[in-house]
């Protein structure tokens, strides 16, 4: 048995390649490993998981005024 290790640039291409390989009868096993920090979604997910609950917007005193100010900037 021979093992190949392949790196692709994004999750979409990884799913596509995995789907193609699964249709080949000589492929015995497919393992997928995602590198944290390589794509934007994984980096944001890790960031939000590391934050304490309620910590993200703790500096906002009045949410209505805060949103109004954001809209006025446009």
mmCIF file with all atom_site columns, N, CA and C in Angstrom:
data_model
loop_
_atom_site.group_PDB
_atom_site.id
_atom_site.type_symbol
_atom_site.label_atom_id
_atom_site.label_alt_id
_atom_site.label_comp_id
_atom_site.label_asym_id
_atom_site.label_entity_id
_atom_site.label_seq_id
_atom_site.pdbx_PDB_ins_code
_atom_site.Cartn_x
_atom_site.Cartn_y
_atom_site.Cartn_z
_atom_site.occupancy
_atom_site.B_iso_or_equiv
_atom_site.pdbx_formal_charge
_atom_site.auth_seq_id
_atom_site.auth_comp_id
_atom_site.auth_asym_id
_atom_site.auth_atom_id
_atom_site.pdbx_PDB_model_num
ATOM 1   N N  . UNK A 1 1  ? 0.853   -1.178 0.000  1.00 0.00 ? 1  UNK A N  1
ATOM 2   C CA . UNK A 1 1  ? 0.000   0.000  0.000  1.00 0.00 ? 1  UNK A CA 1
ATOM 3   C C  . UNK A 1 1  ? 0.897   1.238  0.000  1.00 0.00 ? 1  UNK A C  1
ATOM 4   N N  . UNK A 1 2  ? 0.469   2.279  -0.704 1.00 0.00 ? 2  UNK A N  1
ATOM 5   C CA . UNK A 1 2  ? 1.203   3.530  -0.810 1.00 0.00 ? 2  UNK A CA 1
ATOM 6   C C  . UNK A 1 2  ? 0.316   4.667  -0.332 1.00 0.00 ? 2  UNK A C  1
ATOM 7   N N  . UNK A 1 3  ? 0.903   5.621  0.405  1.00 0.00 ? 3  UNK A N  1
ATOM 8   C CA . UNK A 1 3  ? 0.160   6.772  0.911  1.00 0.00 ? 3  UNK A CA 1
ATOM 9   C C  . UNK A 1 3  ? 0.634   8.035  0.202  1.00 0.00 ? 3  UNK A C  1
ATOM 10  N N  . UNK A 1 4  ? -0.322  8.835  -0.244 1.00 0.00 ? 4  UNK A N  1
ATOM 11  C CA . UNK A 1 4  ? -0.032  10.122 -0.857 1.00 0.00 ? 4  UNK A CA 1
ATOM 12  C C  . UNK A 1 4  ? -0.526  11.219 0.073  1.00 0.00 ? 4  UNK A C  1
ATOM 13  N N  . UNK A 1 5  ? 0.202   12.298 0.158  1.00 0.00 ? 5  UNK A N  1
ATOM 14  C CA . UNK A 1 5  ? -0.223  13.454 0.950  1.00 0.00 ? 5  UNK A CA 1
ATOM 15  C C  . UNK A 1 5  ? -0.356  14.628 -0.022 1.00 0.00 ? 5  UNK A C  1
ATOM 16  N N  . UNK A 1 6  ? -1.566  15.195 -0.106 1.00 0.00 ? 6  UNK A N  1
ATOM 17  C CA . UNK A 1 6  ? -1.866  16.246 -1.074 1.00 0.00 ? 6  UNK A CA 1
ATOM 18  C C  . UNK A 1 6  ? -2.343  17.481 -0.328 1.00 0.00 ? 6  UNK A C  1
ATOM 19  N N  . UNK A 1 7  ? -1.861  18.644 -0.726 1.00 0.00 ? 7  UNK A N  1
ATOM 20  C CA . UNK A 1 7  ? -2.298  19.906 -0.143 1.00 0.00 ? 7  UNK A CA 1
ATOM 21  C C  . UNK A 1 7  ? -3.007  20.720 -1.218 1.00 0.00 ? 7  UNK A C  1
ATOM 22  N N  . UNK A 1 8  ? -4.202  21.195 -0.884 1.00 0.00 ? 8  UNK A N  1
ATOM 23  C CA . UNK A 1 8  ? -4.950  22.051 -1.813 1.00 0.00 ? 8  UNK A CA 1
ATOM 24  C C  . UNK A 1 8  ? -5.151  23.409 -1.163 1.00 0.00 ? 8  UNK A C  1
ATOM 25  N N  . UNK A 1 9  ? -5.507  24.403 -1.975 1.00 0.00 ? 9  UNK A N  1
ATOM 26  C CA . UNK A 1 9  ? -5.533  25.782 -1.492 1.00 0.00 ? 9  UNK A CA 1
ATOM 27  C C  . UNK A 1 9  ? -6.784  26.178 -0.721 1.00 0.00 ? 9  UNK A C  1
ATOM 28  N N  . UNK A 1 10 ? -7.894  25.434 -0.860 1.00 0.00 ? 10 UNK A N  1
ATOM 29  C CA . UNK A 1 10 ? -9.084  25.810 -0.096 1.00 0.00 ? 10 UNK A CA 1
ATOM 30  C C  . UNK A 1 10 ? -9.993  24.605 0.119  1.00 0.00 ? 10 UNK A C  1
ATOM 31  N N  . UNK A 1 11 ? -10.976 24.782 0.973  1.00 0.00 ? 11 UNK A N  1
ATOM 32  C CA . UNK A 1 11 ? -11.876 23.705 1.375  1.00 0.00 ? 11 UNK A CA 1
ATOM 33  C C  . UNK A 1 11 ? -12.729 23.215 0.206  1.00 0.00 ? 11 UNK A C  1
ATOM 34  N N  . UNK A 1 12 ? -13.125 24.114 -0.666 1.00 0.00 ? 12 UNK A N  1
ATOM 35  C CA . UNK A 1 12 ? -13.956 23.741 -1.817 1.00 0.00 ? 12 UNK A CA 1
ATOM 36  C C  . UNK A 1 12 ? -13.208 22.763 -2.725 1.00 0.00 ? 12 UNK A C  1
ATOM 37  N N  . UNK A 1 13 ? -11.957 23.066 -3.003 1.00 0.00 ? 13 UNK A N  1
ATOM 38  C CA . UNK A 1 13 ? -11.157 22.166 -3.830 1.00 0.00 ? 13 UNK A CA 1
ATOM 39  C C  . UNK A 1 13 ? -10.883 20.838 -3.130 1.00 0.00 ? 13 UNK A C  1
ATOM 40  N N  . UNK A 1 14 ? -10.739 20.876 -1.820 1.00 0.00 ? 14 UNK A N  1
ATOM 41  C CA . UNK A 1 14 ? -10.528 19.642 -1.061 1.00 0.00 ? 14 UNK A CA 1
ATOM 42  C C  . UNK A 1 14 ? -11.749 18.730 -1.166 1.00 0.00 ? 14 UNK A C  1
ATOM 43  N N  . UNK A 1 15 ? -12.948 19.316 -1.055 1.00 0.00 ? 15 UNK A N  1
ATOM 44  C CA . UNK A 1 15 ? -14.168 18.508 -1.188 1.00 0.00 ? 15 UNK A CA 1
ATOM 45  C C  . UNK A 1 15 ? -14.289 17.922 -2.595 1.00 0.00 ? 15 UNK A C  1
ATOM 46  N N  . UNK A 1 16 ? -13.963 18.720 -3.601 1.00 0.00 ? 16 UNK A N  1
ATOM 47  C CA . UNK A 1 16 ? -14.037 18.256 -4.983 1.00 0.00 ? 16 UNK A CA 1
ATOM 48  C C  . UNK A 1 16 ? -13.071 17.093 -5.225 1.00 0.00 ? 16 UNK A C  1
ATOM 49  N N  . UNK A 1 17 ? -11.847 17.248 -4.788 1.00 0.00 ? 17 UNK A N  1
ATOM 50  C CA . UNK A 1 17 ? -10.857 16.188 -4.964 1.00 0.00 ? 17 UNK A CA 1
ATOM 51  C C  . UNK A 1 17 ? -11.256 14.936 -4.197 1.00 0.00 ? 17 UNK A C  1
ATOM 52  N N  . UNK A 1 18 ? -11.767 15.106 -3.007 1.00 0.00 ? 18 UNK A N  1
ATOM 53  C CA . UNK A 1 18 ? -12.212 13.973 -2.196 1.00 0.00 ? 18 UNK A CA 1
ATOM 54  C C  . UNK A 1 18 ? -13.339 13.219 -2.894 1.00 0.00 ? 18 UNK A C  1
ATOM 55  N N  . UNK A 1 19 ? -14.265 13.952 -3.485 1.00 0.00 ? 19 UNK A N  1
ATOM 56  C CA . UNK A 1 19 ? -15.387 13.339 -4.198 1.00 0.00 ? 19 UNK A CA 1
ATOM 57  C C  . UNK A 1 19 ? -14.887 12.530 -5.402 1.00 0.00 ? 19 UNK A C  1
ATOM 58  N N  . UNK A 1 20 ? -13.931 13.092 -6.124 1.00 0.00 ? 20 UNK A N  1
ATOM 59  C CA . UNK A 1 20 ? -13.365 12.383 -7.275 1.00 0.00 ? 20 UNK A CA 1
ATOM 60  C C  . UNK A 1 20 ? -12.664 11.105 -6.827 1.00 0.00 ? 20 UNK A C  1
ATOM 61  N N  . UNK A 1 21 ? -11.859 11.199 -5.776 1.00 0.00 ? 21 UNK A N  1
ATOM 62  C CA . UNK A 1 21 ? -11.106 10.035 -5.302 1.00 0.00 ? 21 UNK A CA 1
ATOM 63  C C  . UNK A 1 21 ? -12.011 8.926  -4.778 1.00 0.00 ? 21 UNK A C  1
ATOM 64  N N  . UNK A 1 22 ? -13.122 9.301  -4.138 1.00 0.00 ? 22 UNK A N  1
ATOM 65  C CA . UNK A 1 22 ? -14.039 8.287  -3.610 1.00 0.00 ? 22 UNK A CA 1
ATOM 66  C C  . UNK A 1 22 ? -14.648 7.422  -4.723 1.00 0.00 ? 22 UNK A C  1
ATOM 67  N N  . UNK A 1 23 ? -14.720 7.962  -5.925 1.00 0.00 ? 23 UNK A N  1
ATOM 68  C CA . UNK A 1 23 ? -15.286 7.216  -7.048 1.00 0.00 ? 23 UNK A CA 1
ATOM 69  C C  . UNK A 1 23 ? -14.290 6.259  -7.695 1.00 0.00 ? 23 UNK A C  1
ATOM 70  N N  . UNK A 1 24 ? -13.060 6.259  -7.227 1.00 0.00 ? 24 UNK A N  1
ATOM 71  C CA . UNK A 1 24 ? -12.046 5.355  -7.771 1.00 0.00 ? 24 UNK A CA 1
ATOM 72  C C  . UNK A 1 24 ? -11.979 4.126  -6.870 1.00 0.00 ? 24 UNK A C  1
ATOM 73  N N  . UNK A 1 25 ? -12.161 2.953  -7.458 1.00 0.00 ? 25 UNK A N  1
ATOM 74  C CA . UNK A 1 25 ? -12.259 1.733  -6.653 1.00 0.00 ? 25 UNK A CA 1
ATOM 75  C C  . UNK A 1 25 ? -10.944 1.308  -6.003 1.00 0.00 ? 25 UNK A C  1
ATOM 76  N N  . UNK A 1 26 ? -9.819  1.812  -6.456 1.00 0.00 ? 26 UNK A N  1
ATOM 77  C CA . UNK A 1 26 ? -8.541  1.433  -5.848 1.00 0.00 ? 26 UNK A CA 1
ATOM 78  C C  . UNK A 1 26 ? -8.148  2.327  -4.675 1.00 0.00 ? 26 UNK A C  1
ATOM 79  N N  . UNK A 1 27 ? -8.879  3.413  -4.424 1.00 0.00 ? 27 UNK A N  1
ATOM 80  C CA . UNK A 1 27 ? -8.603  4.279  -3.274 1.00 0.00 ? 27 UNK A CA 1
ATOM 81  C C  . UNK A 1 27 ? -9.247  3.636  -2.052 1.00 0.00 ? 27 UNK A C  1
ATOM 82  N N  . UNK A 1 28 ? -8.463  3.327  -1.056 1.00 0.00 ? 28 UNK A N  1
ATOM 83  C CA . UNK A 1 28 ? -8.941  2.603  0.122  1.00 0.00 ? 28 UNK A CA 1
ATOM 84  C C  . UNK A 1 28 ? -9.415  3.510  1.245  1.00 0.00 ? 28 UNK A C  1
ATOM 85  N N  . UNK A 1 29 ? -8.786  4.672  1.415  1.00 0.00 ? 29 UNK A N  1
ATOM 86  C CA . UNK A 1 29 ? -9.092  5.518  2.566  1.00 0.00 ? 29 UNK A CA 1
ATOM 87  C C  . UNK A 1 29 ? -8.745  6.967  2.234  1.00 0.00 ? 29 UNK A C  1
ATOM 88  N N  . UNK A 1 30 ? -9.624  7.889  2.654  1.00 0.00 ? 30 UNK A N  1
ATOM 89  C CA . UNK A 1 30 ? -9.369  9.316  2.468  1.00 0.00 ? 30 UNK A CA 1
ATOM 90  C C  . UNK A 1 30 ? -9.462  9.984  3.834  1.00 0.00 ? 30 UNK A C  1
ATOM 91  N N  . UNK A 1 31 ? -8.415  10.667 4.240  1.00 0.00 ? 31 UNK A N  1
ATOM 92  C CA . UNK A 1 31 ? -8.412  11.419 5.494  1.00 0.00 ? 31 UNK A CA 1
ATOM 93  C C  . UNK A 1 31 ? -8.239  12.891 5.152  1.00 0.00 ? 31 UNK A C  1
ATOM 94  N N  . UNK A 1 32 ? -9.012  13.712 5.834  1.00 0.00 ? 32 UNK A N  1
ATOM 95  C CA . UNK A 1 32 ? -8.926  15.148 5.563  1.00 0.00 ? 32 UNK A CA 1
ATOM 96  C C  . UNK A 1 32 ? -8.497  15.870 6.826  1.00 0.00 ? 32 UNK A C  1
ATOM 97  N N  . UNK A 1 33 ? -7.533  16.753 6.678  1.00 0.00 ? 33 UNK A N  1
ATOM 98  C CA . UNK A 1 33 ? -7.016  17.542 7.792  1.00 0.00 ? 33 UNK A CA 1
ATOM 99  C C  . UNK A 1 33 ? -7.032  18.998 7.378  1.00 0.00 ? 33 UNK A C  1
ATOM 100 N N  . UNK A 1 34 ? -7.647  19.834 8.193  1.00 0.00 ? 34 UNK A N  1
ATOM 101 C CA . UNK A 1 34 ? -7.711  21.256 7.869  1.00 0.00 ? 34 UNK A CA 1
ATOM 102 C C  . UNK A 1 34 ? -6.719  22.011 8.740  1.00 0.00 ? 34 UNK A C  1
ATOM 103 N N  . UNK A 1 35 ? -5.927  22.843 8.114  1.00 0.00 ? 35 UNK A N  1
ATOM 104 C CA . UNK A 1 35 ? -4.944  23.638 8.837  1.00 0.00 ? 35 UNK A CA 1
ATOM 105 C C  . UNK A 1 35 ? -5.611  24.913 9.336  1.00 0.00 ? 35 UNK A C  1
ATOM 106 N N  . UNK A 1 36 ? -5.636  25.094 10.651 1.00 0.00 ? 36 UNK A N  1
ATOM 107 C CA . UNK A 1 36 ? -6.237  26.285 11.250 1.00 0.00 ? 36 UNK A CA 1
ATOM 108 C C  . UNK A 1 36 ? -5.388  27.495 10.893 1.00 0.00 ? 36 UNK A C  1
ATOM 109 N N  . UNK A 1 37 ? -6.051  28.553 10.540 1.00 0.00 ? 37 UNK A N  1
ATOM 110 C CA . UNK A 1 37 ? -5.352  29.785 10.222 1.00 0.00 ? 37 UNK A CA 1
ATOM 111 C C  . UNK A 1 37 ? -5.085  29.967 8.741  1.00 0.00 ? 37 UNK A C  1
ATOM 112 N N  . UNK A 1 38 ? -5.256  28.929 7.954  1.00 0.00 ? 38 UNK A N  1
ATOM 113 C CA . UNK A 1 38 ? -5.020  29.051 6.525  1.00 0.00 ? 38 UNK A CA 1
ATOM 114 C C  . UNK A 1 38 ? -6.179  29.748 5.819  1.00 0.00 ? 38 UNK A C  1
ATOM 115 N N  . UNK A 1 39 ? -7.412  29.516 6.292  1.00 0.00 ? 39 UNK A N  1
ATOM 116 C CA . UNK A 1 39 ? -8.511  30.207 5.623  1.00 0.00 ? 39 UNK A CA 1
ATOM 117 C C  . UNK A 1 39 ? -9.208  31.142 6.602  1.00 0.00 ? 39 UNK A C  1
ATOM 118 N N  . UNK A 1 40 ? -9.910  32.079 6.061  1.00 0.00 ? 40 UNK A N  1
ATOM 119 C CA . UNK A 1 40 ? -10.524 33.142 6.847  1.00 0.00 ? 40 UNK A CA 1
ATOM 120 C C  . UNK A 1 40 ? -11.597 32.596 7.805  1.00 0.00 ? 40 UNK A C  1
ATOM 121 N N  . UNK A 1 41 ? -12.399 31.662 7.350  1.00 0.00 ? 41 UNK A N  1
ATOM 122 C CA . UNK A 1 41 ? -13.463 31.110 8.181  1.00 0.00 ? 41 UNK A CA 1
ATOM 123 C C  . UNK A 1 41 ? -12.892 30.433 9.428  1.00 0.00 ? 41 UNK A C  1
ATOM 124 N N  . UNK A 1 42 ? -11.872 29.621 9.249  1.00 0.00 ? 42 UNK A N  1
ATOM 125 C CA . UNK A 1 42 ? -11.268 28.918 10.379 1.00 0.00 ? 42 UNK A CA 1
ATOM 126 C C  . UNK A 1 42 ? -10.641 29.899 11.361 1.00 0.00 ? 42 UNK A C  1
ATOM 127 N N  . UNK A 1 43 ? -10.000 30.944 10.838 1.00 0.00 ? 43 UNK A N  1
ATOM 128 C CA . UNK A 1 43 ? -9.370  31.933 11.712 1.00 0.00 ? 43 UNK A CA 1
ATOM 129 C C  . UNK A 1 43 ? -10.419 32.682 12.533 1.00 0.00 ? 43 UNK A C  1
ATOM 130 N N  . UNK A 1 44 ? -11.528 33.075 11.892 1.00 0.00 ? 44 UNK A N  1
ATOM 131 C CA . UNK A 1 44 ? -12.596 33.774 12.622 1.00 0.00 ? 44 UNK A CA 1
ATOM 132 C C  . UNK A 1 44 ? -13.256 32.859 13.656 1.00 0.00 ? 44 UNK A C  1
ATOM 133 N N  . UNK A 1 45 ? -13.472 31.614 13.286 1.00 0.00 ? 45 UNK A N  1
ATOM 134 C CA . UNK A 1 45 ? -14.092 30.665 14.218 1.00 0.00 ? 45 UNK A CA 1
ATOM 135 C C  . UNK A 1 45 ? -13.217 30.493 15.461 1.00 0.00 ? 45 UNK A C  1
ATOM 136 N N  . UNK A 1 46 ? -11.928 30.352 15.259 1.00 0.00 ? 46 UNK A N  1
ATOM 137 C CA . UNK A 1 46 ? -11.015 30.209 16.386 1.00 0.00 ? 46 UNK A CA 1
ATOM 138 C C  . UNK A 1 46 ? -11.001 31.474 17.249 1.00 0.00 ? 46 UNK A C  1
ATOM 139 N N  . UNK A 1 47 ? -11.035 32.636 16.619 1.00 0.00 ? 47 UNK A N  1
ATOM 140 C CA . UNK A 1 47 ? -11.050 33.899 17.342 1.00 0.00 ? 47 UNK A CA 1
ATOM 141 C C  . UNK A 1 47 ? -12.289 34.012 18.227 1.00 0.00 ? 47 UNK A C  1
ATOM 142 N N  . UNK A 1 48 ? -13.462 33.738 17.664 1.00 0.00 ? 48 UNK A N  1
ATOM 143 C CA . UNK A 1 48 ? -14.699 33.844 18.435 1.00 0.00 ? 48 UNK A CA 1
ATOM 144 C C  . UNK A 1 48 ? -14.782 32.789 19.541 1.00 0.00 ? 48 UNK A C  1
ATOM 145 N N  . UNK A 1 49 ? -14.238 31.620 19.305 1.00 0.00 ? 49 UNK A N  1
ATOM 146 C CA . UNK A 1 49 ? -14.239 30.584 20.343 1.00 0.00 ? 49 UNK A CA 1
ATOM 147 C C  . UNK A 1 49 ? -13.327 30.942 21.514 1.00 0.00 ? 49 UNK A C  1
ATOM 148 N N  . UNK A 1 50 ? -12.300 31.740 21.249 1.00 0.00 ? 50 UNK A N  1
ATOM 149 C CA . UNK A 1 50 ? -11.366 32.126 22.302 1.00 0.00 ? 50 UNK A CA 1
ATOM 150 C C  . UNK A 1 50 ? -11.851 33.314 23.135 1.00 0.00 ? 50 UNK A C  1
ATOM 151 N N  . UNK A 1 51 ? -12.859 34.037 22.660 1.00 0.00 ? 51 UNK A N  1
ATOM 152 C CA . UNK A 1 51 ? -13.380 35.192 23.393 1.00 0.00 ? 51 UNK A CA 1
ATOM 153 C C  . UNK A 1 51 ? -14.298 34.740 24.530 1.00 0.00 ? 51 UNK A C  1
ATOM 154 N N  . UNK A 1 52 ? -14.252 35.460 25.600 1.00 0.00 ? 52 UNK A N  1
ATOM 155 C CA . UNK A 1 52 ? -15.174 35.204 26.703 1.00 0.00 ? 52 UNK A CA 1
ATOM 156 C C  . UNK A 1 52 ? -16.563 35.696 26.324 1.00 0.00 ? 52 UNK A C  1
ATOM 157 N N  . UNK A 1 53 ? -17.579 35.060 26.851 1.00 0.00 ? 53 UNK A N  1
ATOM 158 C CA . UNK A 1 53 ? -18.950 35.447 26.538 1.00 0.00 ? 53 UNK A CA 1
ATOM 159 C C  . UNK A 1 53 ? -19.205 36.880 27.029 1.00 0.00 ? 53 UNK A C  1
ATOM 160 N N  . UNK A 1 54 ? -19.773 37.703 26.131 1.00 0.00 ? 54 UNK A N  1
ATOM 161 C CA . UNK A 1 54 ? -20.084 39.078 26.478 1.00 0.00 ? 54 UNK A CA 1
ATOM 162 C C  . UNK A 1 54 ? -18.919 40.039 26.383 1.00 0.00 ? 54 UNK A C  1
ATOM 163 N N  . UNK A 1 55 ? -17.755 39.543 26.018 1.00 0.00 ? 55 UNK A N  1
ATOM 164 C CA . UNK A 1 55 ? -16.554 40.373 25.973 1.00 0.00 ? 55 UNK A CA 1
ATOM 165 C C  . UNK A 1 55 ? -16.450 41.187 24.689 1.00 0.00 ? 55 UNK A C  1
ATOM 166 N N  . UNK A 1 56 ? -17.005 40.679 23.601 1.00 0.00 ? 56 UNK A N  1
ATOM 167 C CA . UNK A 1 56 ? -16.800 41.266 22.284 1.00 0.00 ? 56 UNK A CA 1
ATOM 168 C C  . UNK A 1 56 ? -17.343 42.686 22.175 1.00 0.00 ? 56 UNK A C  1
ATOM 169 N N  . UNK A 1 57 ? -18.550 42.937 22.644 1.00 0.00 ? 57 UNK A N  1
ATOM 170 C CA . UNK A 1 57 ? -19.170 44.249 22.525 1.00 0.00 ? 57 UNK A CA 1
ATOM 171 C C  . UNK A 1 57 ? -19.360 44.925 23.884 1.00 0.00 ? 57 UNK A C  1
ATOM 172 N N  . UNK A 1 58 ? -18.507 44.632 24.806 1.00 0.00 ? 58 UNK A N  1
ATOM 173 C CA . UNK A 1 58 ? -18.665 45.165 26.161 1.00 0.00 ? 58 UNK A CA 1
ATOM 174 C C  . UNK A 1 58 ? -18.468 46.680 26.229 1.00 0.00 ? 58 UNK A C  1
ATOM 175 N N  . UNK A 1 59 ? -17.765 47.263 25.272 1.00 0.00 ? 59 UNK A N  1
ATOM 176 C CA . UNK A 1 59 ? -17.515 48.706 25.309 1.00 0.00 ? 59 UNK A CA 1
ATOM 177 C C  . UNK A 1 59 ? -18.694 49.523 24.778 1.00 0.00 ? 59 UNK A C  1
ATOM 178 N N  . UNK A 1 60 ? -19.691 48.885 24.215 1.00 0.00 ? 60 UNK A N  1
ATOM 179 C CA . UNK A 1 60 ? -20.843 49.591 23.652 1.00 0.00 ? 60 UNK A CA 1
ATOM 180 C C  . UNK A 1 60 ? -21.875 49.822 24.754 1.00 0.00 ? 60 UNK A C  1
ATOM 181 N N  . UNK A 1 61 ? -22.089 51.089 25.066 1.00 0.00 ? 61 UNK A N  1
ATOM 182 C CA . UNK A 1 61 ? -23.031 51.434 26.128 1.00 0.00 ? 61 UNK A CA 1
ATOM 183 C C  . UNK A 1 61 ? -24.474 51.423 25.631 1.00 0.00 ? 61 UNK A C  1
ATOM 184 N N  . UNK A 1 62 ? -24.706 52.040 24.455 1.00 0.00 ? 62 UNK A N  1
ATOM 185 C CA . UNK A 1 62 ? -26.045 52.133 23.897 1.00 0.00 ? 62 UNK A CA 1
ATOM 186 C C  . UNK A 1 62 ? -26.020 51.561 22.475 1.00 0.00 ? 62 UNK A C  1
ATOM 187 N N  . UNK A 1 63 ? -26.520 50.340 22.269 1.00 0.00 ? 63 UNK A N  1
ATOM 188 C CA . UNK A 1 63 ? -26.435 49.708 20.950 1.00 0.00 ? 63 UNK A CA 1
ATOM 189 C C  . UNK A 1 63 ? -27.156 50.482 19.847 1.00 0.00 ? 63 UNK A C  1
ATOM 190 N N  . UNK A 1 64 ? -28.254 51.131 20.167 1.00 0.00 ? 64 UNK A N  1
ATOM 191 C CA . UNK A 1 64 ? -29.007 51.883 19.153 1.00 0.00 ? 64 UNK A CA 1
ATOM 192 C C  . UNK A 1 64 ? -28.177 53.060 18.644 1.00 0.00 ? 64 UNK A C  1
ATOM 193 N N  . UNK A 1 65 ? -27.582 53.816 19.556 1.00 0.00 ? 65 UNK A N  1
ATOM 194 C CA . UNK A 1 65 ? -26.725 54.936 19.146 1.00 0.00 ? 65 UNK A CA 1
ATOM 195 C C  . UNK A 1 65 ? -25.503 54.446 18.366 1.00 0.00 ? 65 UNK A C  1
ATOM 196 N N  . UNK A 1 66 ? -24.948 53.327 18.793 1.00 0.00 ? 66 UNK A N  1
ATOM 197 C CA . UNK A 1 66 ? -23.780 52.762 18.135 1.00 0.00 ? 66 UNK A CA 1
ATOM 198 C C  . UNK A 1 66 ? -24.106 52.410 16.685 1.00 0.00 ? 66 UNK A C  1
ATOM 199 N N  . UNK A 1 67 ? -25.251 51.750 16.450 1.00 0.00 ? 67 UNK A N  1
ATOM 200 C CA . UNK A 1 67 ? -25.656 51.416 15.088 1.00 0.00 ? 67 UNK A CA 1
ATOM 201 C C  . UNK A 1 67 ? -25.933 52.664 14.256 1.00 0.00 ? 67 UNK A C  1
ATOM 202 N N  . UNK A 1 68 ? -26.563 53.653 14.864 1.00 0.00 ? 68 UNK A N  1
ATOM 203 C CA . UNK A 1 68 ? -26.863 54.895 14.159 1.00 0.00 ? 68 UNK A CA 1
ATOM 204 C C  . UNK A 1 68 ? -25.576 55.570 13.699 1.00 0.00 ? 68 UNK A C  1
ATOM 205 N N  . UNK A 1 69 ? -24.575 55.588 14.554 1.00 0.00 ? 69 UNK A N  1
ATOM 206 C CA . UNK A 1 69 ? -23.292 56.200 14.193 1.00 0.00 ? 69 UNK A CA 1
ATOM 207 C C  . UNK A 1 69 ? -22.616 55.437 13.047 1.00 0.00 ? 69 UNK A C  1
ATOM 208 N N  . UNK A 1 70 ? -22.724 54.100 13.069 1.00 0.00 ? 70 UNK A N  1
ATOM 209 C CA . UNK A 1 70 ? -22.155 53.320 11.985 1.00 0.00 ? 70 UNK A CA 1
ATOM 210 C C  . UNK A 1 70 ? -22.844 53.630 10.654 1.00 0.00 ? 70 UNK A C  1
ATOM 211 N N  . UNK A 1 71 ? -24.143 53.739 10.661 1.00 0.00 ? 71 UNK A N  1
ATOM 212 C CA . UNK A 1 71 ? -24.866 54.053 9.424  1.00 0.00 ? 71 UNK A CA 1
ATOM 213 C C  . UNK A 1 71 ? -24.547 55.448 8.927  1.00 0.00 ? 71 UNK A C  1
ATOM 214 N N  . UNK A 1 72 ? -24.354 56.398 9.823  1.00 0.00 ? 72 UNK A N  1
ATOM 215 C CA . UNK A 1 72 ? -24.058 57.775 9.427  1.00 0.00 ? 72 UNK A CA 1
ATOM 216 C C  . UNK A 1 72 ? -22.669 57.911 8.789  1.00 0.00 ? 72 UNK A C  1
ATOM 217 N N  . UNK A 1 73 ? -21.789 56.964 9.085  1.00 0.00 ? 73 UNK A N  1
ATOM 218 C CA . UNK A 1 73 ? -20.449 57.009 8.492  1.00 0.00 ? 73 UNK A CA 1
ATOM 219 C C  . UNK A 1 73 ? -20.505 56.750 6.992  1.00 0.00 ? 73 UNK A C  1
ATOM 220 N N  . UNK A 1 74 ? -21.512 56.073 6.515  1.00 0.00 ? 74 UNK A N  1
ATOM 221 C CA . UNK A 1 74 ? -21.628 55.756 5.089  1.00 0.00 ? 74 UNK A CA 1
ATOM 222 C C  . UNK A 1 74 ? -22.164 56.943 4.373  1.00 0.00 ? 74 UNK A C  1
#
